Coordinates of C-alpha atoms and ligand atoms in Angstrom, one line a residue:
X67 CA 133.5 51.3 86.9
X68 CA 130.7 54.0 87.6
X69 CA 127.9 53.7 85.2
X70 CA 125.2 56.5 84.4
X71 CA 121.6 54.3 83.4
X72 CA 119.4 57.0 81.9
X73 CA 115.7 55.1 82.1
X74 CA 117.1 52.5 84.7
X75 CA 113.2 52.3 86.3
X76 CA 111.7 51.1 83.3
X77 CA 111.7 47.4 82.0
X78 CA 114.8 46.5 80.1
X79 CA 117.0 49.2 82.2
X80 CA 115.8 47.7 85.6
X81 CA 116.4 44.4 84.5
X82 CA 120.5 45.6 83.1
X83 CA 120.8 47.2 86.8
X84 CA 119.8 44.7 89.1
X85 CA 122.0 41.9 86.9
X86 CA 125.1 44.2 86.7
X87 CA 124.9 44.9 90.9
X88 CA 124.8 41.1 91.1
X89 CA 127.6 39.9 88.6
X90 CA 130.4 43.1 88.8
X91 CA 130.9 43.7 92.8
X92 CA 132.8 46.5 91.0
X93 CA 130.7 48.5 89.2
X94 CA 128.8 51.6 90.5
X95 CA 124.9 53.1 88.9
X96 CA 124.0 56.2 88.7
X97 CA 120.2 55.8 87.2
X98 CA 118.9 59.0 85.8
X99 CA 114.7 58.9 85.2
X100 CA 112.0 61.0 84.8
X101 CA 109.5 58.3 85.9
X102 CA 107.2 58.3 83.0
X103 CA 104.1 55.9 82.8
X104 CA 106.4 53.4 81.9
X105 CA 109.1 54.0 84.8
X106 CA 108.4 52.4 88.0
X107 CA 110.7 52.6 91.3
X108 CA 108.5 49.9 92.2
X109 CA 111.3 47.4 89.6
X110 CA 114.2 48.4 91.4
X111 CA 112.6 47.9 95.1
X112 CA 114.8 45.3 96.0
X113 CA 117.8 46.9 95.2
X114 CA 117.5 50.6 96.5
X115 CA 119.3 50.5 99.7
X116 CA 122.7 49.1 97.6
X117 CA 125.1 51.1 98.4
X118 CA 126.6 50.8 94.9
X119 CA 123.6 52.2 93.7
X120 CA 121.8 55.8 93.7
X121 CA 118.8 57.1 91.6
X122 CA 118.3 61.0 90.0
X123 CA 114.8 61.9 89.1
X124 CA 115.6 64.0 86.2
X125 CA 114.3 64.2 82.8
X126 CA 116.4 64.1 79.6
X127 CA 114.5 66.1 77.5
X128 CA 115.5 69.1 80.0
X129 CA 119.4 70.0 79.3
X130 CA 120.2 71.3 82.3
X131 CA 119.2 68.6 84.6
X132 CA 120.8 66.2 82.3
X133 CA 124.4 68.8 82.7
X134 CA 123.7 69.0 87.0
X135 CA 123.0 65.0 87.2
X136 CA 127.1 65.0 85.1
X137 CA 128.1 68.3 87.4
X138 CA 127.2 65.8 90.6
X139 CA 128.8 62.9 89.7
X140 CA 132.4 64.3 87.8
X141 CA 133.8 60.1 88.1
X142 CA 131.0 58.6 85.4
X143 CA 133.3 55.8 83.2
X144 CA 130.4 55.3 81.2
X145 CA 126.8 56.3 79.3
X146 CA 124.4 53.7 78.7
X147 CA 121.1 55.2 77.5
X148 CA 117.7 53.5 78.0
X149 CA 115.4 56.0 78.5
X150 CA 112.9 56.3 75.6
X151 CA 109.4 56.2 75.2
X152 CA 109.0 53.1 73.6
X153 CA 105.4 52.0 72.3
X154 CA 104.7 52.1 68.5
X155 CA 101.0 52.8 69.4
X156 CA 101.4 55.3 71.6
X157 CA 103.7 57.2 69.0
X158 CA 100.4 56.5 66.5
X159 CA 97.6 57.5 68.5
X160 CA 98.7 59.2 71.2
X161 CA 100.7 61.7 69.5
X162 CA 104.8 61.9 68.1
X163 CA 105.8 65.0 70.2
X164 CA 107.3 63.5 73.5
X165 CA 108.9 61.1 71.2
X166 CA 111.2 63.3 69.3
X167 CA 111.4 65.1 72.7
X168 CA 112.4 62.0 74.9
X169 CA 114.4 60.1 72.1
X170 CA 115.9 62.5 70.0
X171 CA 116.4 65.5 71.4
X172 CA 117.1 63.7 75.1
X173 CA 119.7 61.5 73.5
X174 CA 121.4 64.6 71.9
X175 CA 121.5 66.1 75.5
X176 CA 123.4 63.1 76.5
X177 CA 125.6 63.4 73.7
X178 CA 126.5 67.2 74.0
X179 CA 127.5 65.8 78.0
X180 CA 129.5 63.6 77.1
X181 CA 131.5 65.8 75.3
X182 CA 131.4 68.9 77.9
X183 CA 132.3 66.2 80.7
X184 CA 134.8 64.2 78.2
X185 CA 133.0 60.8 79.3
X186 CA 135.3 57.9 78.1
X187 CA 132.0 55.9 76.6
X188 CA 128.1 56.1 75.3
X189 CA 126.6 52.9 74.8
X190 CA 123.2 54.1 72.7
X191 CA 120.3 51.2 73.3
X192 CA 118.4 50.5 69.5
X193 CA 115.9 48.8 68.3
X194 CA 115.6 46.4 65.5
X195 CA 112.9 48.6 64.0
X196 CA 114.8 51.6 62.6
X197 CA 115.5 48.5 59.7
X198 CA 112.1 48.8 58.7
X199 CA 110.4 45.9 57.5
X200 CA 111.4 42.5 56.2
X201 CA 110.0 40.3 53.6
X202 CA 109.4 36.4 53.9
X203 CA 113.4 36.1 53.6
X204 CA 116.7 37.6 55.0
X205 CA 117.2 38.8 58.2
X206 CA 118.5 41.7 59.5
X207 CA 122.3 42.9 59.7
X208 CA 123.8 45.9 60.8
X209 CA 124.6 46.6 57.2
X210 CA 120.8 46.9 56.5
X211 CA 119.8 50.6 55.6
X212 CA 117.4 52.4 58.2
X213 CA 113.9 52.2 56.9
X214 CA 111.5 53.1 60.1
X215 CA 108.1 53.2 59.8
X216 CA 106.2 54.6 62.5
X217 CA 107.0 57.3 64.4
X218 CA 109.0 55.4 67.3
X219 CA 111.0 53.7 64.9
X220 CA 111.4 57.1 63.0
X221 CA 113.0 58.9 66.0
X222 CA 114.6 55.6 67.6
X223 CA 116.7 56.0 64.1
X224 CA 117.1 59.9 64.5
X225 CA 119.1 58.8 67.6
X226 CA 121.2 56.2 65.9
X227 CA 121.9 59.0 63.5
X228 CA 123.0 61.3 66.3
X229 CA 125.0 59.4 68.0
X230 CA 127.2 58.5 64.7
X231 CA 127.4 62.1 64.4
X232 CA 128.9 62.4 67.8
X233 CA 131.3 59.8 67.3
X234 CA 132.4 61.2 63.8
X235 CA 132.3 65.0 64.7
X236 CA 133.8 65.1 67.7
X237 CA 135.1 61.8 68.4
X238 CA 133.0 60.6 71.0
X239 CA 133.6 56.9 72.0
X240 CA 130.4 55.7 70.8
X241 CA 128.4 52.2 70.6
X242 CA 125.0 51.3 69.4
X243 CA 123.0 48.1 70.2
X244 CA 120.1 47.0 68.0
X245 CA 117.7 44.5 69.7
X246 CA 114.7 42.7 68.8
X247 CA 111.4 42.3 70.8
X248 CA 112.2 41.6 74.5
X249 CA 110.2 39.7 77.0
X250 CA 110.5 39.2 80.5
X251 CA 110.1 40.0 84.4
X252 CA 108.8 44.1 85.1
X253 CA 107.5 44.3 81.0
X254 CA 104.7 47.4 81.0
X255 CA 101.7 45.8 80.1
X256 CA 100.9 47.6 77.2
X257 CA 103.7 45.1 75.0
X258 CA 102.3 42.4 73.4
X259 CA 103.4 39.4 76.1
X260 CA 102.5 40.8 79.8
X261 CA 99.3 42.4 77.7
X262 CA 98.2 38.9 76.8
X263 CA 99.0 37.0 80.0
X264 CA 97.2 39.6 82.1
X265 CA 94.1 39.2 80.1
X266 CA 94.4 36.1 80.0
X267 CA 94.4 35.3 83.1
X268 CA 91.4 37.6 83.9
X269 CA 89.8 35.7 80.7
X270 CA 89.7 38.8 79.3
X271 CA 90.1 39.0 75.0
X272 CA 93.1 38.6 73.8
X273 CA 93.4 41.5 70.8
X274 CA 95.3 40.1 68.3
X275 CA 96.0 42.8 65.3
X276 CA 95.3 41.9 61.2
X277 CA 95.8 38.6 60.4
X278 CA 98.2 37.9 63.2
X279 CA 100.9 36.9 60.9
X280 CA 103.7 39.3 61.6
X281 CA 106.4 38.1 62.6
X282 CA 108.8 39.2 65.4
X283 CA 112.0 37.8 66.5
X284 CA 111.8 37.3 70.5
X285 CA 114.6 37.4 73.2
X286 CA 114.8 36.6 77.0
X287 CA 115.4 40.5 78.8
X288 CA 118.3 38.5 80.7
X289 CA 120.0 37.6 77.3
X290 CA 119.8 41.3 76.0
X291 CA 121.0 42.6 79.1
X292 CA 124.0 40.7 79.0
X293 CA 124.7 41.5 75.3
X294 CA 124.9 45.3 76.0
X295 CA 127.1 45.4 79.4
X296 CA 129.3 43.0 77.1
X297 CA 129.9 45.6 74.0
X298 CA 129.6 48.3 76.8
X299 CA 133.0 46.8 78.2
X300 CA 134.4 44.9 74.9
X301 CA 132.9 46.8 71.9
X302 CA 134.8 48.7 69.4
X303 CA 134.5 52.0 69.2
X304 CA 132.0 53.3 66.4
X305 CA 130.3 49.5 65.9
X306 CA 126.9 49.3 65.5
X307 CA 126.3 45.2 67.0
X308 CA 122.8 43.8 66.5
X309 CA 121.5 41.4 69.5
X310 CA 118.5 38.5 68.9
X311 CA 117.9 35.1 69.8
X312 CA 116.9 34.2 65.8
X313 CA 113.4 32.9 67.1
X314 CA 110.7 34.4 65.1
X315 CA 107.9 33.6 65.2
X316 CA 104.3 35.0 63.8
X317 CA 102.4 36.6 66.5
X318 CA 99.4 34.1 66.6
X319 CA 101.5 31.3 67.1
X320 CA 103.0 33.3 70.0
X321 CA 99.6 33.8 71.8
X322 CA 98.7 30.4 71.6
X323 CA 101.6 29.1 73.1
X324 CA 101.0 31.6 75.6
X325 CA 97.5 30.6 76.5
X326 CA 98.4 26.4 76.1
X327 CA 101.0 27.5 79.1
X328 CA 98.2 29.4 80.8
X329 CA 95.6 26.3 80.4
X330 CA 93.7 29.0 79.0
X331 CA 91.3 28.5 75.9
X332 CA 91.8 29.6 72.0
X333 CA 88.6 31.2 72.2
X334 CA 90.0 34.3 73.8
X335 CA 91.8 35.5 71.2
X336 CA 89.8 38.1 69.2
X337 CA 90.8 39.3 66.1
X338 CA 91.0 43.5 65.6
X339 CA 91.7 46.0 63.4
X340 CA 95.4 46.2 62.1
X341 CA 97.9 48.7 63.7
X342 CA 98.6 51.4 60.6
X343 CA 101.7 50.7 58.5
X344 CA 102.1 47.7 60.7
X345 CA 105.7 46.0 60.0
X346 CA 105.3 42.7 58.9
X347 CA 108.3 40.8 59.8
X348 CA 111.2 41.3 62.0
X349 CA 114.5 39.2 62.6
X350 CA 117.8 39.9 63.2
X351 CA 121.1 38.2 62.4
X352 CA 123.3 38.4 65.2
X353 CA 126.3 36.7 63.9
X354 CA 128.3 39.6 64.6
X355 CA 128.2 39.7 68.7
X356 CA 128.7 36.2 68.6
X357 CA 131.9 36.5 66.2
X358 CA 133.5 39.1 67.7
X359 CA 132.7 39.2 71.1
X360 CA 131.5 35.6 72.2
X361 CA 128.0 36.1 73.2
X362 CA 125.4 33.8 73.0
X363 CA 121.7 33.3 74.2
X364 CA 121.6 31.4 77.3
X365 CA 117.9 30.9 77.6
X366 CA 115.7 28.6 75.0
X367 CA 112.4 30.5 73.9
X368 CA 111.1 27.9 75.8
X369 CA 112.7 28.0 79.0
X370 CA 112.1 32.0 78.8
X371 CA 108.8 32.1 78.2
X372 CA 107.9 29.8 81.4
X373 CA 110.5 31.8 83.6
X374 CA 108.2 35.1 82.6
X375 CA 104.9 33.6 83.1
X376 CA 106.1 32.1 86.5
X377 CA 107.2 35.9 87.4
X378 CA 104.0 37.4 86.3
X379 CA 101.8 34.5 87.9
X380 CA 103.8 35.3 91.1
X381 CA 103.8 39.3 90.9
X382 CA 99.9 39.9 90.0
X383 CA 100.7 42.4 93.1
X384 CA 102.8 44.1 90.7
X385 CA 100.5 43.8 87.6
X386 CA 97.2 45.3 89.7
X387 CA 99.7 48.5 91.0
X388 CA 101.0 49.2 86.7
X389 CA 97.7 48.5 85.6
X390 CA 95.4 51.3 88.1
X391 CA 95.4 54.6 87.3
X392 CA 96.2 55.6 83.9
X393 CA 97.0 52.2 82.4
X394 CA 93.0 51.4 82.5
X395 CA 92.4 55.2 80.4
X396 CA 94.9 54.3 78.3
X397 CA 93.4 51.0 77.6
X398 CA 90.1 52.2 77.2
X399 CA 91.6 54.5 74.4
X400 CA 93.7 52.1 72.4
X401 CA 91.1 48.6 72.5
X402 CA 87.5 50.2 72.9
X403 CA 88.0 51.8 69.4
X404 CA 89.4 48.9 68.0
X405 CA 86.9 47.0 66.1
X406 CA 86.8 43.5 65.8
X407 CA 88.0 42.5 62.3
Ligands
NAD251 P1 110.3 51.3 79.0 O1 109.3 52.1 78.3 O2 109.9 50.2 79.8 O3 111.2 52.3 79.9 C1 111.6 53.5 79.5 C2 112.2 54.3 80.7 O4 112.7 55.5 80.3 C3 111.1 54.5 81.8 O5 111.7 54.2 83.1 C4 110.9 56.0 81.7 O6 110.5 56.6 82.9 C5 112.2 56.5 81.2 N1 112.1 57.8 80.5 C6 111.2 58.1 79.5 N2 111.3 59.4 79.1 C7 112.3 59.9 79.8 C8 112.9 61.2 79.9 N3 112.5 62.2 79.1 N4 114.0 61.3 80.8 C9 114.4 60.3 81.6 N5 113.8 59.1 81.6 C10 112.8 58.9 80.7 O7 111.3 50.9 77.8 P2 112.1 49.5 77.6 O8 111.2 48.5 77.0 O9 112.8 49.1 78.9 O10 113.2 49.9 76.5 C11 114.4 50.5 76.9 C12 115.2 50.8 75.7 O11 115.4 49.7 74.9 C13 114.5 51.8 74.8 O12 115.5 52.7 74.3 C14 114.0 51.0 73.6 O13 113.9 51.7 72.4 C15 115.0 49.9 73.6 N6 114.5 48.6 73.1 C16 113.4 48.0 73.6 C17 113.0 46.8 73.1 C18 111.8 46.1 73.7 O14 111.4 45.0 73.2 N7 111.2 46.6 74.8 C19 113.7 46.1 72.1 C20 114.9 46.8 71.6 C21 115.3 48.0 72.1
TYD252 P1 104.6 45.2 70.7 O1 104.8 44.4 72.0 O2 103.9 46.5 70.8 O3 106.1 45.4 70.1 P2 106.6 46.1 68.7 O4 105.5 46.8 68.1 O5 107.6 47.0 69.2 O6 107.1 44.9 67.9 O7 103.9 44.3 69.6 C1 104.5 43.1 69.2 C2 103.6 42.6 68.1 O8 102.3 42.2 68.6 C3 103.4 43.6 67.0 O9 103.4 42.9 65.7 C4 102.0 44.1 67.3 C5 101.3 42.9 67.9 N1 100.3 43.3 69.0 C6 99.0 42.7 68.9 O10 98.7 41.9 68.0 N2 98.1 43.0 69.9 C7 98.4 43.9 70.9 O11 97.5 44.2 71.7 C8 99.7 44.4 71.0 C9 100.1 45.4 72.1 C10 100.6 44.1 70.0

């Protein structure tokens, strides 16, 4: 099986390529990136020189480098598309544009290839928040209607929407995933966990938004990975499947598990001002992958969350070389405006 990754150099797509190379000695990536801020060849260093493996710089948003990176490689079996940008507060403060760019209009590039190349299957990669948000109760299924409400969610959705068009329109052999908040080994540090464990361990505040009562349903990057290369394979054409681990919890319960791991003290965390239109709860029911096609978490929040601080207390190589440059104006941006609440 030849696979084309689009965004394979970012967090979750690095993590899916490095596990596939391991467990299918049959399978073939093509990775297609533009290597924004958040992609990093840096992930896939250990795996570069695989022969089953190759990598495009090219950038979705720009239709005919998505058609030459199809034109070069006639054999793909298979879409799987990453790529996105992928950080509510960057589609708040820095601006909306490169995400309708990257995540709608480079996911409908995709689509219109697949058709001119007649690729036998698109696996789209979703989020949990094009449901919007929940209340105290319920949890999401894929039956809930789309309800986004920032701008990533919004055009995360926009996507979702696309791709049913393609699969209805022209009969593509489309699949969506819909994940909740993943953690893990190569996370940007911008997302809530690798932000908090690298300023922890520089004793650095820890800026908690609001109250620090939303809630968000966590699951091990392994775990997700696994889920999408098994509806990727097994799925049924046109389903929608939703992936968690059913563990949420409210984000200030999160941090100070994070900092009793660390041996690190409660007083770091410092209360700031809310993110707008900030979703209050998140979590997903994913009775529906484990019905139909047998999957199942194999990690325990627990044993995950001590698997990634071990990685990021044993990479702080990594963390300086993501965090020079423009992570420390971007930082400067988002936190020094943020008053304390
Ligand atoms: P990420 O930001 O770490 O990586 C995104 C990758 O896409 C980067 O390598 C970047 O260079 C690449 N990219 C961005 N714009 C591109 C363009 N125009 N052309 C080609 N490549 C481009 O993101 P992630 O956290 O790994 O998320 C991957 C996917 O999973 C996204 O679609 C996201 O919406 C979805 N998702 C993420 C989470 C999560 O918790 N991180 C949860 C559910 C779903
Ligand atoms: P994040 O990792 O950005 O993921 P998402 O917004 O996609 O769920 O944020 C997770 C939660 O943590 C979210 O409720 C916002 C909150 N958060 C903070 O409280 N402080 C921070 O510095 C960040 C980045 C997030």
């Amino acid at each position: 099986m030849k696979i084309l990754v689009t965004g394979g150099a970012g967090f979750i797509g690095s993590n899916y390529i490095r596990m596939v190379l391991q467990e299918h000695t049959d399978t073939e990536i093509v990775n297609l990136d533009a290597l924004t801020y958040a992609g990093n060849l840096e992930n896939l260093a250990d795996i570069e020189n695989d022969p089953r493996y190759t990598f495009i710089k090219a950038d979705m948003t720009n239709a005919a480098q998505v058609r030459s990176v199809f034109e070069a490689h006639p054999n793909l079996d298979a879409i799987l598309n990453f790529a996105a940008e992928s950080h509510v507060d960057r589609s708040l403060h820095v601006g909306a544009d490169a995400f309708i760019q990257t995540n709608i209009a480079g996911t409908q590039h995709l689509l219109d290839a697949c058709r001119t190349f007649k690729i036998g299957r698109f696996l789209q990669v979703s989020t949990d928040e094009v449901y919007g948000s929940l209340g105290p109760e319920g949890r999401f299924t894929e039956t809930t209607p789309l309800t986004p409400n920032n701008p990533y969610s919004a055009t995360k959705a926009a996507a979702d929407f696309m791709v049913r068009a393609a699969a209805r329109s022209y009969k593509l052999d489309a699949v969506t995933t819909r994940c909740s908040n993943n953690f893990g080994p190569y996370q940007f540090p911008e997302k809530l966990i690798p932000l908090m464990i690298a300023n922890a361990l520089e004793e650095k505040p820890l800026p908690v938004y609001g109250d620090g009562m939303h809630v968000r349903d966590w699951i091990y990057v392994e775990d997700h990975c696994r889920g999408i290369d098994l509806v990727l394979r097994q799925g049924q054409s046109g389903e929608i499947y939703n992936i968690g681990s059913m563990h949420d919890i409210p984000n200030l319960e999160l941090v100070k598990t994070l900092l009793a791991k660390l041996g690190k003290s409660e007083s770091l965390i410092t209360f700031v001002q809310d993110r707008p239109g900030h979703d209050r709860r998140y979590a997903m029911d994913a009775l529906k992958i484990q019905r139909e096609l047998g999957w199942a978490p194999r990690y325990s929040f627990e044993q995950a969350m001590q698997k990634t601080i071990d990685w990021y207390l044993t990479h702080r190589d990594w963390l300086e070389h993501v965090r020079s440059g423009q992570y420390s104006v971007y930082y400067e941006k988002m936190y020094s405006q943020r008053a304390k609440a």
